[in-house]
Backbone as JSON, one array per atom type, in Angstrom:
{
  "sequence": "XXXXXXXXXXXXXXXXXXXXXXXXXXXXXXXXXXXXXXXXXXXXXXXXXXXXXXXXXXXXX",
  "N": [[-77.03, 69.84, 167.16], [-79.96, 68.11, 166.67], [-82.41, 68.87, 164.04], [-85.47, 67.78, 164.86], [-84.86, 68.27, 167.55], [-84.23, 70.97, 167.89], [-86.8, 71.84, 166.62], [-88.51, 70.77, 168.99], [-87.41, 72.32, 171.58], [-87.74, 74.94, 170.62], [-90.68, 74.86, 170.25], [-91.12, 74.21, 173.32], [-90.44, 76.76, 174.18], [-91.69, 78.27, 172.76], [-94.43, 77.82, 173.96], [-94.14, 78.06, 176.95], [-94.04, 80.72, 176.74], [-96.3, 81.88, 175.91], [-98.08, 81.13, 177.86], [-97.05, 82.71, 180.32], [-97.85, 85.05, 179.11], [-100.61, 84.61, 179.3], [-101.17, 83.95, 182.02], [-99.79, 86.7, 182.75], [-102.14, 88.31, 181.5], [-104.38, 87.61, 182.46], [-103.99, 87.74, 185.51], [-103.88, 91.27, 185.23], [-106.6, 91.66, 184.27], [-107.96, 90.54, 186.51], [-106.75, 92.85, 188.58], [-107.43, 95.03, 187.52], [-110.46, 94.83, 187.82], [-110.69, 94.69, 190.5], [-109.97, 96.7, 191.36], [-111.89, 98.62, 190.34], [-114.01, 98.04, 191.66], [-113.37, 98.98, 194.1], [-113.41, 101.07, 193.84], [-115.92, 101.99, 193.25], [-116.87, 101.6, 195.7], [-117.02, 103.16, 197.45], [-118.78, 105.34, 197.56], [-121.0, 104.32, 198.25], [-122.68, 104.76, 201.64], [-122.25, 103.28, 204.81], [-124.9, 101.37, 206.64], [-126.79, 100.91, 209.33], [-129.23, 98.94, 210.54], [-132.07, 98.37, 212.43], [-134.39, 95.79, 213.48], [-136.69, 95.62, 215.68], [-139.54, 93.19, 217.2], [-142.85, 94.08, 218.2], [-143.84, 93.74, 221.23], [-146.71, 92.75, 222.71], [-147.8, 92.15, 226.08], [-150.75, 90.99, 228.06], [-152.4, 90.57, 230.73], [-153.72, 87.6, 232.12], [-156.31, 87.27, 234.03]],
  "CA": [[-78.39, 69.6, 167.63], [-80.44, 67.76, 165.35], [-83.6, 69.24, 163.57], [-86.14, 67.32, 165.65], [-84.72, 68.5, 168.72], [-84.48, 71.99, 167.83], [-88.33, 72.04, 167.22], [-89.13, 70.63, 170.51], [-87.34, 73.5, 172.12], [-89.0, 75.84, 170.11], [-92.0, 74.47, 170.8], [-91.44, 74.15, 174.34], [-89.96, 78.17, 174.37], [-93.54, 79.44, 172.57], [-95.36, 77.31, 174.87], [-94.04, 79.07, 178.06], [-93.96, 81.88, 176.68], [-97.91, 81.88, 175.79], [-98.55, 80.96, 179.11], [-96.71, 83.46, 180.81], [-98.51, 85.89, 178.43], [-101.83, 84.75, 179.36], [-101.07, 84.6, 183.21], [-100.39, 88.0, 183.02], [-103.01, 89.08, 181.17], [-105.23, 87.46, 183.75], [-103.69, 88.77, 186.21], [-104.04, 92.52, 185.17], [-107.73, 91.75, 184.19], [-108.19, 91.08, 187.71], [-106.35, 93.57, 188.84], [-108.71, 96.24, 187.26], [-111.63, 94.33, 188.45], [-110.75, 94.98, 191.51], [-109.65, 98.91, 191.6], [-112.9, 99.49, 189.82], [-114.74, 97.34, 192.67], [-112.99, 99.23, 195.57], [-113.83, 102.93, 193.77], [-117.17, 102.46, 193.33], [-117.51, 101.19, 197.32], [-116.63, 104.34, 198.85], [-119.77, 105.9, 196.99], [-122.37, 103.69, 199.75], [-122.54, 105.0, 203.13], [-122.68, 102.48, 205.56], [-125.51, 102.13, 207.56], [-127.46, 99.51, 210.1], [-130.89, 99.07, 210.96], [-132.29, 97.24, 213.61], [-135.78, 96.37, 213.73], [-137.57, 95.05, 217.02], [-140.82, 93.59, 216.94], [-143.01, 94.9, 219.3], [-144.58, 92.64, 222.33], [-147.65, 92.82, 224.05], [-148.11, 91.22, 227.22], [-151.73, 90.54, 228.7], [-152.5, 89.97, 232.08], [-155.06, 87.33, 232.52], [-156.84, 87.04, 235.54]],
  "C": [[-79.23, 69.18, 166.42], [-81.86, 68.62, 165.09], [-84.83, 69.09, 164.41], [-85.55, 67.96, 167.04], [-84.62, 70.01, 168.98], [-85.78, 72.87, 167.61], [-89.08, 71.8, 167.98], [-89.14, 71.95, 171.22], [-88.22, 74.59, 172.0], [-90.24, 75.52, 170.34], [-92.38, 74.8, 172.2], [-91.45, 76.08, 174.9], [-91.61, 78.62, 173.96], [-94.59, 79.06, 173.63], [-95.62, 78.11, 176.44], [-94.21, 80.37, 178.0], [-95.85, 82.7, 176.08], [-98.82, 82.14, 177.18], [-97.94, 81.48, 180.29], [-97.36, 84.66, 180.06], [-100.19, 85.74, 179.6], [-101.88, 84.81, 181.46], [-101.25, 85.83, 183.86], [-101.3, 88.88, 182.73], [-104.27, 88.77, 181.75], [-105.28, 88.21, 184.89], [-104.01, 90.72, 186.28], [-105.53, 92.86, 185.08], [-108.44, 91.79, 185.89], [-107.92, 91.88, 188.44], [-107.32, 95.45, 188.95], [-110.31, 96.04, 187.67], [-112.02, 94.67, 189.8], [-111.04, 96.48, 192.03], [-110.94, 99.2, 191.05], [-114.03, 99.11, 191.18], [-114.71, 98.48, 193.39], [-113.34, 100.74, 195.14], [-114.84, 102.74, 193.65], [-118.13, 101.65, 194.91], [-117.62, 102.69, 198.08], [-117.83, 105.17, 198.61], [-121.31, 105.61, 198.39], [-121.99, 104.07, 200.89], [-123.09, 103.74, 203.6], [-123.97, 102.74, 206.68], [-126.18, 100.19, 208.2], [-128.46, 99.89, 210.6], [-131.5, 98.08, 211.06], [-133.7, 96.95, 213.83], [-136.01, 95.11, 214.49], [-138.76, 95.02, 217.06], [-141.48, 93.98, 218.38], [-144.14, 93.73, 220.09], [-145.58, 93.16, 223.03], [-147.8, 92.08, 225.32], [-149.21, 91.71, 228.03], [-151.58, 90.0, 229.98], [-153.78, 89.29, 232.29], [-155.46, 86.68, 234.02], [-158.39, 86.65, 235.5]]
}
């Protein structure tokens, strides 16, 4: 294997291997993004509130 072709490889080997690094370290960042999301939901009570305005109706005669 000549010289030149053995630093491609290498090249191409750190390259994937960078970017399988940083994948997962995306990955896990979101990961915790999330779990911290979903524990600090359960903290809010749900609630709904409905508001109706209120109508008069006049009778003119």
């Amino acid at each position: 294997m000549s010289r030149t072709n053995y630093n491609f490889l290498l090249r191409r080997a750190y390259e994937h291997f960078t970017a399988s690094a940083a994948a997962i370290s995306i990955t896990a960042l979101l990961f915790v993004s999330v779990n911290a999301e979903a524990a600090s939901f359960g903290a809010a009570k749900p609630s709904v509130t409905i508001l109706v305005p209120t109508v008069t109706i006049e009778v003119v005669g």
